[in-house]
Each structure stands twice: as structure tokens, then as C-alpha cells.
Amino acid sequence: MEGKKLVLIITALVIVMAIVIFILVSNFEPSGMDPEDTASNVYSSESFVSLT
């Protein structure tokens, strides 16, 4: 039971950190860049990396 509880706590922390980082990035993003463009660029680069 302790192992499962630890995994749940770590997962929750990771999710919270991801949300905080996403909010910070979207706040400090230059106005010229669209979030959708950066998201599509990230996804395309990830798929490119997985292909190679």
C-alpha cells in the first residue's frame, strides 16, 4: 500500500508542476508567438524524433 500511495503523491506533484510550468510559459510567451503554433511545433519535432 505504501508504494501505491507514494506513486499517487509523485503523480499528483508532477501534474501540478506541469500545470504551473504551462501557466508560466504561457504568461511569459512573446505576444508574437501563438500557443497553437508552438504546440504544433513541439508535436511535429517529437514525431520527427520518434521517426529517426
MMTF fields as JSON, N, C-alpha, C and O atoms, coordinates in Angstrom:
{
  "mmtfVersion": "1.0.0",
  "mmtfProducer": "UNKNOWN",
  "numBonds": 207,
  "numAtoms": 208,
  "numGroups": 52,
  "numChains": 1,
  "numModels": 1,
  "chainsPerModel": [1],
  "groupsPerChain": [52],
  "chainIdList": ["A"],
  "bondAtomList": [4, 2, 8, 6, 12, 10, 16, 14, 20, 18, 24, 22, 28, 26, 32, 30, 36, 34, 40, 38, 44, 42, 48, 46, 52, 50, 56, 54, 60, 58, 64, 62, 68, 66, 72, 70, 76, 74, 80, 78, 84, 82, 88, 86, 92, 90, 96, 94, 100, 98, 104, 102, 108, 106, 112, 110, 116, 114, 120, 118, 124, 122, 128, 126, 132, 130, 136, 134, 140, 138, 144, 142, 148, 146, 152, 150, 156, 154, 160, 158, 164, 162, 168, 166, 172, 170, 176, 174, 180, 178, 184, 182, 188, 186, 192, 190, 196, 194, 200, 198, 204, 202],
  "bondOrderList": [1, 1, 1, 1, 1, 1, 1, 1, 1, 1, 1, 1, 1, 1, 1, 1, 1, 1, 1, 1, 1, 1, 1, 1, 1, 1, 1, 1, 1, 1, 1, 1, 1, 1, 1, 1, 1, 1, 1, 1, 1, 1, 1, 1, 1, 1, 1, 1, 1, 1, 1],
  "groupList": [{"groupName": "MET", "atomNameList": ["N", "CA", "C", "O"], "elementList": ["N", "C", "C", "O"], "formalChargeList": [0, 0, 0, 0], "bondAtomList": [1, 0, 2, 1, 3, 2], "bondOrderList": [1, 1, 2], "singleLetterCode": "M", "chemCompType": "L-PEPTIDE LINKING"}, {"groupName": "GLU", "atomNameList": ["N", "CA", "C", "O"], "elementList": ["N", "C", "C", "O"], "formalChargeList": [0, 0, 0, 0], "bondAtomList": [1, 0, 2, 1, 3, 2], "bondOrderList": [1, 1, 2], "singleLetterCode": "E", "chemCompType": "L-PEPTIDE LINKING"}, {"groupName": "GLY", "atomNameList": ["N", "CA", "C", "O"], "elementList": ["N", "C", "C", "O"], "formalChargeList": [0, 0, 0, 0], "bondAtomList": [1, 0, 2, 1, 3, 2], "bondOrderList": [1, 1, 2], "singleLetterCode": "G", "chemCompType": "PEPTIDE LINKING"}, {"groupName": "LYS", "atomNameList": ["N", "CA", "C", "O"], "elementList": ["N", "C", "C", "O"], "formalChargeList": [0, 0, 0, 0], "bondAtomList": [1, 0, 2, 1, 3, 2], "bondOrderList": [1, 1, 2], "singleLetterCode": "K", "chemCompType": "L-PEPTIDE LINKING"}, {"groupName": "LEU", "atomNameList": ["N", "CA", "C", "O"], "elementList": ["N", "C", "C", "O"], "formalChargeList": [0, 0, 0, 0], "bondAtomList": [1, 0, 2, 1, 3, 2], "bondOrderList": [1, 1, 2], "singleLetterCode": "L", "chemCompType": "L-PEPTIDE LINKING"}, {"groupName": "VAL", "atomNameList": ["N", "CA", "C", "O"], "elementList": ["N", "C", "C", "O"], "formalChargeList": [0, 0, 0, 0], "bondAtomList": [1, 0, 2, 1, 3, 2], "bondOrderList": [1, 1, 2], "singleLetterCode": "V", "chemCompType": "L-PEPTIDE LINKING"}, {"groupName": "ILE", "atomNameList": ["N", "CA", "C", "O"], "elementList": ["N", "C", "C", "O"], "formalChargeList": [0, 0, 0, 0], "bondAtomList": [1, 0, 2, 1, 3, 2], "bondOrderList": [1, 1, 2], "singleLetterCode": "I", "chemCompType": "L-PEPTIDE LINKING"}, {"groupName": "THR", "atomNameList": ["N", "CA", "C", "O"], "elementList": ["N", "C", "C", "O"], "formalChargeList": [0, 0, 0, 0], "bondAtomList": [1, 0, 2, 1, 3, 2], "bondOrderList": [1, 1, 2], "singleLetterCode": "T", "chemCompType": "L-PEPTIDE LINKING"}, {"groupName": "ALA", "atomNameList": ["N", "CA", "C", "O"], "elementList": ["N", "C", "C", "O"], "formalChargeList": [0, 0, 0, 0], "bondAtomList": [1, 0, 2, 1, 3, 2], "bondOrderList": [1, 1, 2], "singleLetterCode": "A", "chemCompType": "L-PEPTIDE LINKING"}, {"groupName": "PHE", "atomNameList": ["N", "CA", "C", "O"], "elementList": ["N", "C", "C", "O"], "formalChargeList": [0, 0, 0, 0], "bondAtomList": [1, 0, 2, 1, 3, 2], "bondOrderList": [1, 1, 2], "singleLetterCode": "F", "chemCompType": "L-PEPTIDE LINKING"}, {"groupName": "SER", "atomNameList": ["N", "CA", "C", "O"], "elementList": ["N", "C", "C", "O"], "formalChargeList": [0, 0, 0, 0], "bondAtomList": [1, 0, 2, 1, 3, 2], "bondOrderList": [1, 1, 2], "singleLetterCode": "S", "chemCompType": "L-PEPTIDE LINKING"}, {"groupName": "ASN", "atomNameList": ["N", "CA", "C", "O"], "elementList": ["N", "C", "C", "O"], "formalChargeList": [0, 0, 0, 0], "bondAtomList": [1, 0, 2, 1, 3, 2], "bondOrderList": [1, 1, 2], "singleLetterCode": "N", "chemCompType": "L-PEPTIDE LINKING"}, {"groupName": "PRO", "atomNameList": ["N", "CA", "C", "O"], "elementList": ["N", "C", "C", "O"], "formalChargeList": [0, 0, 0, 0], "bondAtomList": [1, 0, 2, 1, 3, 2], "bondOrderList": [1, 1, 2], "singleLetterCode": "P", "chemCompType": "L-PEPTIDE LINKING"}, {"groupName": "ASP", "atomNameList": ["N", "CA", "C", "O"], "elementList": ["N", "C", "C", "O"], "formalChargeList": [0, 0, 0, 0], "bondAtomList": [1, 0, 2, 1, 3, 2], "bondOrderList": [1, 1, 2], "singleLetterCode": "D", "chemCompType": "L-PEPTIDE LINKING"}, {"groupName": "TYR", "atomNameList": ["N", "CA", "C", "O"], "elementList": ["N", "C", "C", "O"], "formalChargeList": [0, 0, 0, 0], "bondAtomList": [1, 0, 2, 1, 3, 2], "bondOrderList": [1, 1, 2], "singleLetterCode": "Y", "chemCompType": "L-PEPTIDE LINKING"}],
  "groupTypeList": [0, 1, 2, 3, 3, 4, 5, 4, 6, 6, 7, 8, 4, 5, 6, 5, 0, 8, 6, 5, 6, 9, 6, 4, 5, 10, 11, 9, 1, 12, 10, 2, 0, 13, 12, 1, 13, 7, 8, 10, 11, 5, 14, 10, 10, 1, 10, 9, 5, 10, 4, 7],
  "groupIdList": [1, 2, 3, 4, 5, 6, 7, 8, 9, 10, 11, 12, 13, 14, 15, 16, 17, 18, 19, 20, 21, 22, 23, 24, 25, 26, 27, 28, 29, 30, 31, 32, 33, 34, 35, 36, 37, 38, 39, 40, 41, 42, 43, 44, 45, 46, 47, 48, 49, 50, 51, 52],
  "secStructList": [7, 2, 2, 2, 2, 2, 2, 2, 2, 2, 2, 2, 2, 2, 2, 2, 2, 2, 2, 2, 2, 2, 2, 2, 2, 2, 2, 2, 1, 7, 6, 6, 1, 7, 2, 2, 2, 2, 2, 2, 2, 2, 2, 2, 2, 2, 2, 2, 2, 2, 2, 7],
  "xCoordList": [0.834, 0.0, 0.87, 0.541, 1.968, 2.83, 3.374, 3.464, 3.739, 4.261, 3.237, 3.562, 1.977, 0.933, 0.674, 0.47, 0.68, 0.452, 1.566, 1.308, 2.808, 3.945, 3.813, 4.081, 3.399, 3.229, 2.148, 2.304, 1.051, -0.03, 0.461, 0.154, 1.218, 1.72, 2.653, 2.55, 3.563, 4.511, 3.766, 4.084, 2.766, 1.987, 1.274, 1.266, 0.676, -0.027, 0.951, 0.632, 2.137, 3.132, 3.556, 3.69, 3.767, 4.181, 3.101, 3.407, 1.834, 0.73, 0.676, 0.528, 0.795, 0.748, 1.91, 1.725, 3.107, 4.273, 4.081, 4.435, 3.519, 3.293, 2.325, 2.525, 1.273, 0.29, 0.945, 0.738, 1.733, 2.39, 3.353, 3.376, 4.147, 5.098, 4.357, 4.775, 3.242, 2.466, 1.932, 1.954, 1.448, 0.917, 2.047, 1.872, 3.199, 4.327, 4.773, 5.017, 4.88, 5.324, 4.324, 4.721, 3.032, 2.025, 1.992, 1.67, 2.319, 2.329, 3.532, 3.4, 4.703, 5.927, 6.191, 7.223, 5.262, 5.449, 5.356, 4.476, 6.234, 6.126, 4.783, 4.252, 4.236, 2.904, 2.895, 1.84, 4.047, 4.097, 3.911, 3.562, 4.144, 4.046, 2.678, 2.197, 2.056, 0.771, 1.013, 1.867, 0.284, 0.451, 0.199, 0.843, -0.749, -1.061, 0.133, 0.428, 0.821, 1.983, 3.088, 3.679, 3.365, 4.418, 4.028, 4.882, 2.754, 2.307, 2.477, 2.955, 2.089, 2.214, 3.692, 4.065, 4.542, 5.974, 6.54, 7.355, 6.109, 6.595, 6.164, 6.959, 4.892, 4.403, 5.116, 5.466, 5.337, 5.988, 7.442, 7.942, 8.126, 9.511, 9.563, 10.484, 8.57, 8.542, 8.324, 8.995, 7.391, 7.139, 8.368, 8.678, 9.063, 10.278, 11.349, 12.035, 11.477, 12.475, 12.114, 12.994, 10.827, 10.423, 10.619, 10.832, 10.549, 10.734, 12.198, 12.498, 13.106, 14.524, 15.109, 16.291],
  "yCoordList": [-1.213, 0.0, 1.266, 2.254, 1.222, 2.411, 2.768, 3.947, 1.767, 2.033, 2.719, 3.661, 2.241, 2.858, 4.288, 5.173, 4.521, 5.879, 6.804, 7.944, 6.312, 7.12, 7.464, 8.594, 6.484, 6.72, 7.768, 8.637, 7.693, 8.673, 10.073, 11.036, 10.191, 11.507, 12.071, 13.244, 11.239, 11.705, 12.117, 13.139, 11.315, 11.64, 12.976, 13.8, 13.193, 14.45, 15.623, 16.665, 15.458, 16.529, 16.841, 18.008, 15.8, 16.009, 16.765, 17.668, 16.395, 17.067, 18.537, 19.413, 18.807, 20.194, 20.993, 22.126, 20.407, 21.099, 21.39, 22.469, 20.425, 20.62, 21.774, 22.587, 21.844, 22.925, 24.272, 25.244, 24.331, 25.589, 26.032, 27.205, 25.095, 25.432, 25.913, 26.873, 25.237, 25.636, 27.051, 27.838, 27.383, 28.73, 29.756, 30.809, 29.453, 30.39, 30.606, 31.74, 29.528, 29.643, 30.46, 31.312, 30.209, 30.932, 32.405, 33.26, 32.713, 34.105, 34.856, 36.011, 34.222, 34.902, 34.758, 35.209, 34.132, 33.926, 35.268, 36.069, 35.531, 36.766, 36.835, 35.813, 38.044, 38.188, 37.778, 37.439, 37.804, 37.451, 35.965, 35.558, 35.146, 33.695, 33.2, 33.554, 32.373, 31.793, 30.488, 29.702, 30.233, 28.968, 27.757, 26.719, 27.894, 26.761, 26.44, 25.271, 27.477, 27.247, 26.533, 25.574, 27.006, 26.366, 24.934, 24.047, 24.689, 23.331, 22.425, 21.299, 22.903, 22.073, 21.841, 20.767, 22.854, 22.669, 21.606, 20.782, 21.623, 20.629, 19.242, 18.303, 19.113, 17.792, 17.317, 16.141, 18.204, 17.784, 17.398, 16.444, 18.115, 17.764, 16.434, 15.644, 16.177, 14.902, 13.761, 12.733, 13.93, 12.865, 12.675, 11.552, 13.761, 13.66, 12.866, 12.022, 13.151, 12.439, 10.967, 10.11, 10.656, 9.255, 8.513, 7.3, 9.237, 8.578, 8.223, 7.182, 9.074, 8.839, 7.763, 7.441],
  "zCoordList": [0.0, 0.0, 0.0, -0.656, 0.733, 0.796, -0.581, -0.922, -1.374, -2.708, -3.586, -4.309, -3.526, -4.352, -3.905, -4.736, -2.586, -2.079, -2.557, -2.942, -2.532, -2.971, -4.452, -4.86, -5.253, -6.692, -6.928, -7.786, -6.173, -6.336, -5.981, -6.685, -4.898, -4.485, -5.551, -5.913, -6.055, -7.075, -8.34, -8.948, -8.739, -9.937, -9.767, -10.682, -8.595, -8.333, -8.399, -8.973, -7.815, -7.843, -9.271, -9.642, -10.072, -11.462, -12.23, -13.009, -12.011, -12.71, -12.304, -13.156, -11.005, -10.525, -11.11, -11.554, -11.112, -11.665, -13.15, -13.627, -13.88, -15.312, -15.542, -16.444, -14.722, -14.875, -14.569, -15.296, -13.497, -13.122, -14.22, -14.594, -14.736, -15.795, -17.037, -17.684, -17.37, -18.545, -18.381, -19.327, -17.177, -16.929, -17.038, -17.651, -16.447, -16.508, -17.946, -18.358, -18.709, -20.1, -20.908, -21.703, -20.713, -21.491, -21.086, -21.91, -19.834, -19.387, -19.943, -20.348, -19.972, -20.39, -21.883, -22.379, -22.599, -24.035, -24.768, -24.453, -25.733, -26.519, -27.235, -27.669, -27.357, -27.942, -29.411, -29.947, -30.065, -31.483, -31.732, -32.84, -30.702, -30.885, -30.44, -29.364, -31.283, -30.914, -30.169, -30.582, -29.08, -28.345, -29.238, -29.083, -30.181, -31.055, -31.951, -32.201, -32.435, -33.298, -32.525, -33.02, -31.303, -30.517, -30.188, -30.204, -29.888, -29.57, -30.78, -30.645, -31.967, -33.169, -33.485, -33.958, -33.221, -33.46, -32.525, -32.938, -31.269, -30.305, -30.749, -30.733, -31.149, -31.55, -32.814, -32.913, -33.778, -35.017, -34.744, -35.34, -33.859, -33.546, -32.805, -33.012, -31.934, -31.22, -32.203, -32.115, -33.139, -34.105, -34.997, -35.393, -35.311, -36.124, -35.37, -35.946, -34.088, -33.281, -33.192, -33.273, -33.027, -32.899, -34.217, -34.217, -35.354, -36.648, -36.877, -37.461, -36.426, -36.718, -35.824, -35.938]
}
